[in-house]
């Protein structure tokens, strides 16, 4: 009897902790984010990002393309982030990413970044990050991962 009662109490306590994290995400607009990297847009290479948040982990993908005939022709960056605060992913984060660059063929690279994200109660996002990666292939070259982004959580 005591074991059953303890099990039921444990389940309710864990559900309340989980619901608080879900409530924090709901208060700030939801679990999905769409962002525009303003820094890269200044250099005629806009980057649009989608990210899905689970508690203090996020998975996302960024896509960039030139507005003018510059190189590379496209950039595709899937990434994973770990947020150090447990509340709505509003905090310092670290990121691991894979970059796919298109120059006619495709180059693959691995990189890391860190940054800070702020989300207000209406779901408006401000984010700044800085990182570095390296492509693989015949010419192994470094690539920057830099951003000052704004967006919306929904």
CSV table of C-alpha atoms in Angstrom, one decimal:
chain,number,residue,atom,x,y,z
A,1,UNK,CA,0.0,0.0,0.0
A,2,UNK,CA,2.8,2.4,0.9
A,3,UNK,CA,4.7,1.7,-2.3
A,4,UNK,CA,1.6,2.3,-4.4
A,5,UNK,CA,0.9,5.6,-2.6
A,6,UNK,CA,4.5,6.7,-3.0
A,7,UNK,CA,4.4,5.8,-6.7
A,8,UNK,CA,1.2,7.8,-7.3
A,9,UNK,CA,2.6,10.8,-5.4
A,10,UNK,CA,5.8,10.6,-7.4
A,11,UNK,CA,3.9,10.5,-10.7
A,12,UNK,CA,1.9,13.6,-9.8
A,13,UNK,CA,5.0,15.5,-8.7
A,14,UNK,CA,6.8,14.7,-11.9
A,15,UNK,CA,3.8,15.6,-14.0
A,16,UNK,CA,3.5,19.0,-12.2
A,17,UNK,CA,7.2,19.7,-12.9
A,18,UNK,CA,6.7,18.8,-16.6
A,19,UNK,CA,3.6,20.9,-16.9
A,20,UNK,CA,5.4,24.0,-15.4
A,21,UNK,CA,8.0,23.7,-18.2
A,22,UNK,CA,5.3,23.4,-20.8
A,23,UNK,CA,3.5,26.4,-19.2
A,24,UNK,CA,6.7,28.4,-19.5
A,25,UNK,CA,6.9,27.6,-23.2
A,26,UNK,CA,3.2,28.4,-23.7
A,27,UNK,CA,3.6,31.8,-21.9
A,28,UNK,CA,6.3,32.8,-24.3
A,29,UNK,CA,4.4,31.8,-27.4
A,30,UNK,CA,5.0,28.1,-27.9
A,31,UNK,CA,7.7,25.6,-29.0
A,32,UNK,CA,8.4,26.7,-32.6
A,33,UNK,CA,10.5,29.7,-33.7
A,34,UNK,CA,11.2,31.4,-37.0
A,35,UNK,CA,14.0,33.9,-37.2
A,36,UNK,CA,15.9,36.2,-39.6
A,37,UNK,CA,19.6,36.8,-39.2
A,38,UNK,CA,19.9,40.6,-39.6
A,39,UNK,CA,23.8,40.5,-39.5
A,40,UNK,CA,24.0,38.3,-42.6
A,41,UNK,CA,21.3,40.2,-44.3
A,42,UNK,CA,23.5,43.3,-44.1
A,43,UNK,CA,26.0,41.5,-46.2
A,44,UNK,CA,23.3,40.6,-48.9
A,45,UNK,CA,23.2,37.0,-47.7
A,46,UNK,CA,19.9,36.6,-45.7
A,47,UNK,CA,19.6,33.5,-43.4
A,48,UNK,CA,16.2,32.2,-42.3
A,49,UNK,CA,16.0,29.8,-39.4
A,50,UNK,CA,13.4,27.5,-37.9
A,51,UNK,CA,13.9,26.0,-34.5
A,52,UNK,CA,11.8,23.6,-32.3
A,53,UNK,CA,12.3,23.8,-28.5
A,54,UNK,CA,11.9,21.0,-26.0
A,55,UNK,CA,12.5,22.2,-22.4
A,56,UNK,CA,16.2,23.2,-22.6
A,57,UNK,CA,17.1,21.5,-26.0
A,58,UNK,CA,16.5,22.9,-29.4
A,59,UNK,CA,16.8,21.5,-32.9
A,60,UNK,CA,16.8,23.7,-35.9
A,61,UNK,CA,17.8,24.4,-39.5
A,62,UNK,CA,19.0,27.6,-41.1
A,63,UNK,CA,19.0,28.3,-44.9
A,64,UNK,CA,21.0,31.1,-46.5
A,65,UNK,CA,21.1,32.4,-50.1
A,66,UNK,CA,22.8,35.3,-51.8
A,67,UNK,CA,20.7,38.3,-53.0
A,68,UNK,CA,23.3,39.0,-55.7
A,69,UNK,CA,25.5,36.6,-57.7
A,70,UNK,CA,28.0,35.8,-54.9
A,71,UNK,CA,29.4,32.6,-53.6
A,72,UNK,CA,28.3,30.2,-52.2
A,73,UNK,CA,25.0,29.6,-54.0
A,74,UNK,CA,23.3,28.3,-50.9
A,75,UNK,CA,24.0,27.4,-47.3
A,76,UNK,CA,22.0,24.8,-45.3
A,77,UNK,CA,22.8,24.4,-41.5
A,78,UNK,CA,21.1,21.8,-39.3
A,79,UNK,CA,22.0,22.4,-35.7
A,80,UNK,CA,21.3,21.3,-32.1
A,81,UNK,CA,21.4,23.6,-29.1
A,82,UNK,CA,21.6,23.1,-25.4
A,83,UNK,CA,20.2,25.9,-23.2
A,84,UNK,CA,21.6,26.3,-19.7
A,85,UNK,CA,18.3,27.7,-18.2
A,86,UNK,CA,15.3,25.5,-17.8
A,87,UNK,CA,12.8,28.2,-18.5
A,88,UNK,CA,11.6,28.6,-22.1
A,89,UNK,CA,15.1,28.5,-23.6
A,90,UNK,CA,15.8,32.1,-22.6
A,91,UNK,CA,19.5,31.9,-21.8
A,92,UNK,CA,23.0,31.2,-22.8
A,93,UNK,CA,23.4,28.3,-25.2
A,94,UNK,CA,26.0,26.1,-27.0
A,95,UNK,CA,25.4,24.8,-30.4
A,96,UNK,CA,26.8,22.0,-32.6
A,97,UNK,CA,26.1,22.3,-36.4
A,98,UNK,CA,26.7,20.7,-39.7
A,99,UNK,CA,27.0,23.1,-42.7
A,100,UNK,CA,26.3,22.2,-46.3
A,101,UNK,CA,27.6,24.8,-48.7
A,102,UNK,CA,26.7,24.8,-52.4
A,103,UNK,CA,29.2,26.1,-54.9
A,104,UNK,CA,27.9,24.0,-57.8
A,105,UNK,CA,28.8,20.9,-55.9
A,106,UNK,CA,28.3,20.6,-52.1
A,107,UNK,CA,30.8,21.0,-49.3
A,108,UNK,CA,30.2,19.6,-45.8
A,109,UNK,CA,31.5,21.1,-42.6
A,110,UNK,CA,31.2,20.8,-38.8
A,111,UNK,CA,31.2,23.6,-36.3
A,112,UNK,CA,30.3,24.9,-32.9
A,113,UNK,CA,28.8,28.2,-31.6
A,114,UNK,CA,27.6,29.8,-28.4
A,115,UNK,CA,25.3,32.7,-27.8
A,116,UNK,CA,22.4,34.2,-25.9
A,117,UNK,CA,18.6,34.2,-26.6
A,118,UNK,CA,16.0,36.4,-25.1
A,119,UNK,CA,12.2,35.8,-25.5
A,120,UNK,CA,9.6,38.2,-24.2
A,121,UNK,CA,6.1,37.3,-23.0
A,122,UNK,CA,4.6,37.9,-26.5
A,123,UNK,CA,7.1,35.5,-28.1
A,124,UNK,CA,9.4,38.0,-29.7
A,125,UNK,CA,12.9,36.7,-30.0
A,126,UNK,CA,16.3,38.4,-29.9
A,127,UNK,CA,19.4,36.3,-30.3
A,128,UNK,CA,23.1,36.8,-30.7
A,129,UNK,CA,25.7,34.1,-31.4
A,130,UNK,CA,29.2,33.5,-32.6
A,131,UNK,CA,31.0,30.3,-33.7
A,132,UNK,CA,33.4,28.7,-36.0
A,133,UNK,CA,33.5,25.6,-38.2
A,134,UNK,CA,35.6,23.8,-40.8
A,135,UNK,CA,34.6,22.3,-44.1
A,136,UNK,CA,36.0,19.0,-45.3
A,137,UNK,CA,37.2,18.1,-48.7
A,138,UNK,CA,40.1,19.1,-51.0
A,139,UNK,CA,40.3,22.6,-49.5
A,140,UNK,CA,39.5,22.4,-45.8
A,141,UNK,CA,38.5,26.0,-45.0
A,142,UNK,CA,37.1,27.6,-41.9
A,143,UNK,CA,33.6,29.2,-41.9
A,144,UNK,CA,32.1,31.7,-39.4
A,145,UNK,CA,28.8,31.2,-37.6
A,146,UNK,CA,27.7,34.7,-36.7
A,147,UNK,CA,24.3,36.1,-36.1
A,148,UNK,CA,22.2,38.8,-34.7
A,149,UNK,CA,18.7,37.5,-35.2
A,150,UNK,CA,15.1,38.6,-34.5
A,151,UNK,CA,12.0,36.4,-34.8
A,152,UNK,CA,8.8,35.1,-33.3
A,153,UNK,CA,8.0,32.1,-31.2
A,154,UNK,CA,4.7,30.4,-32.0
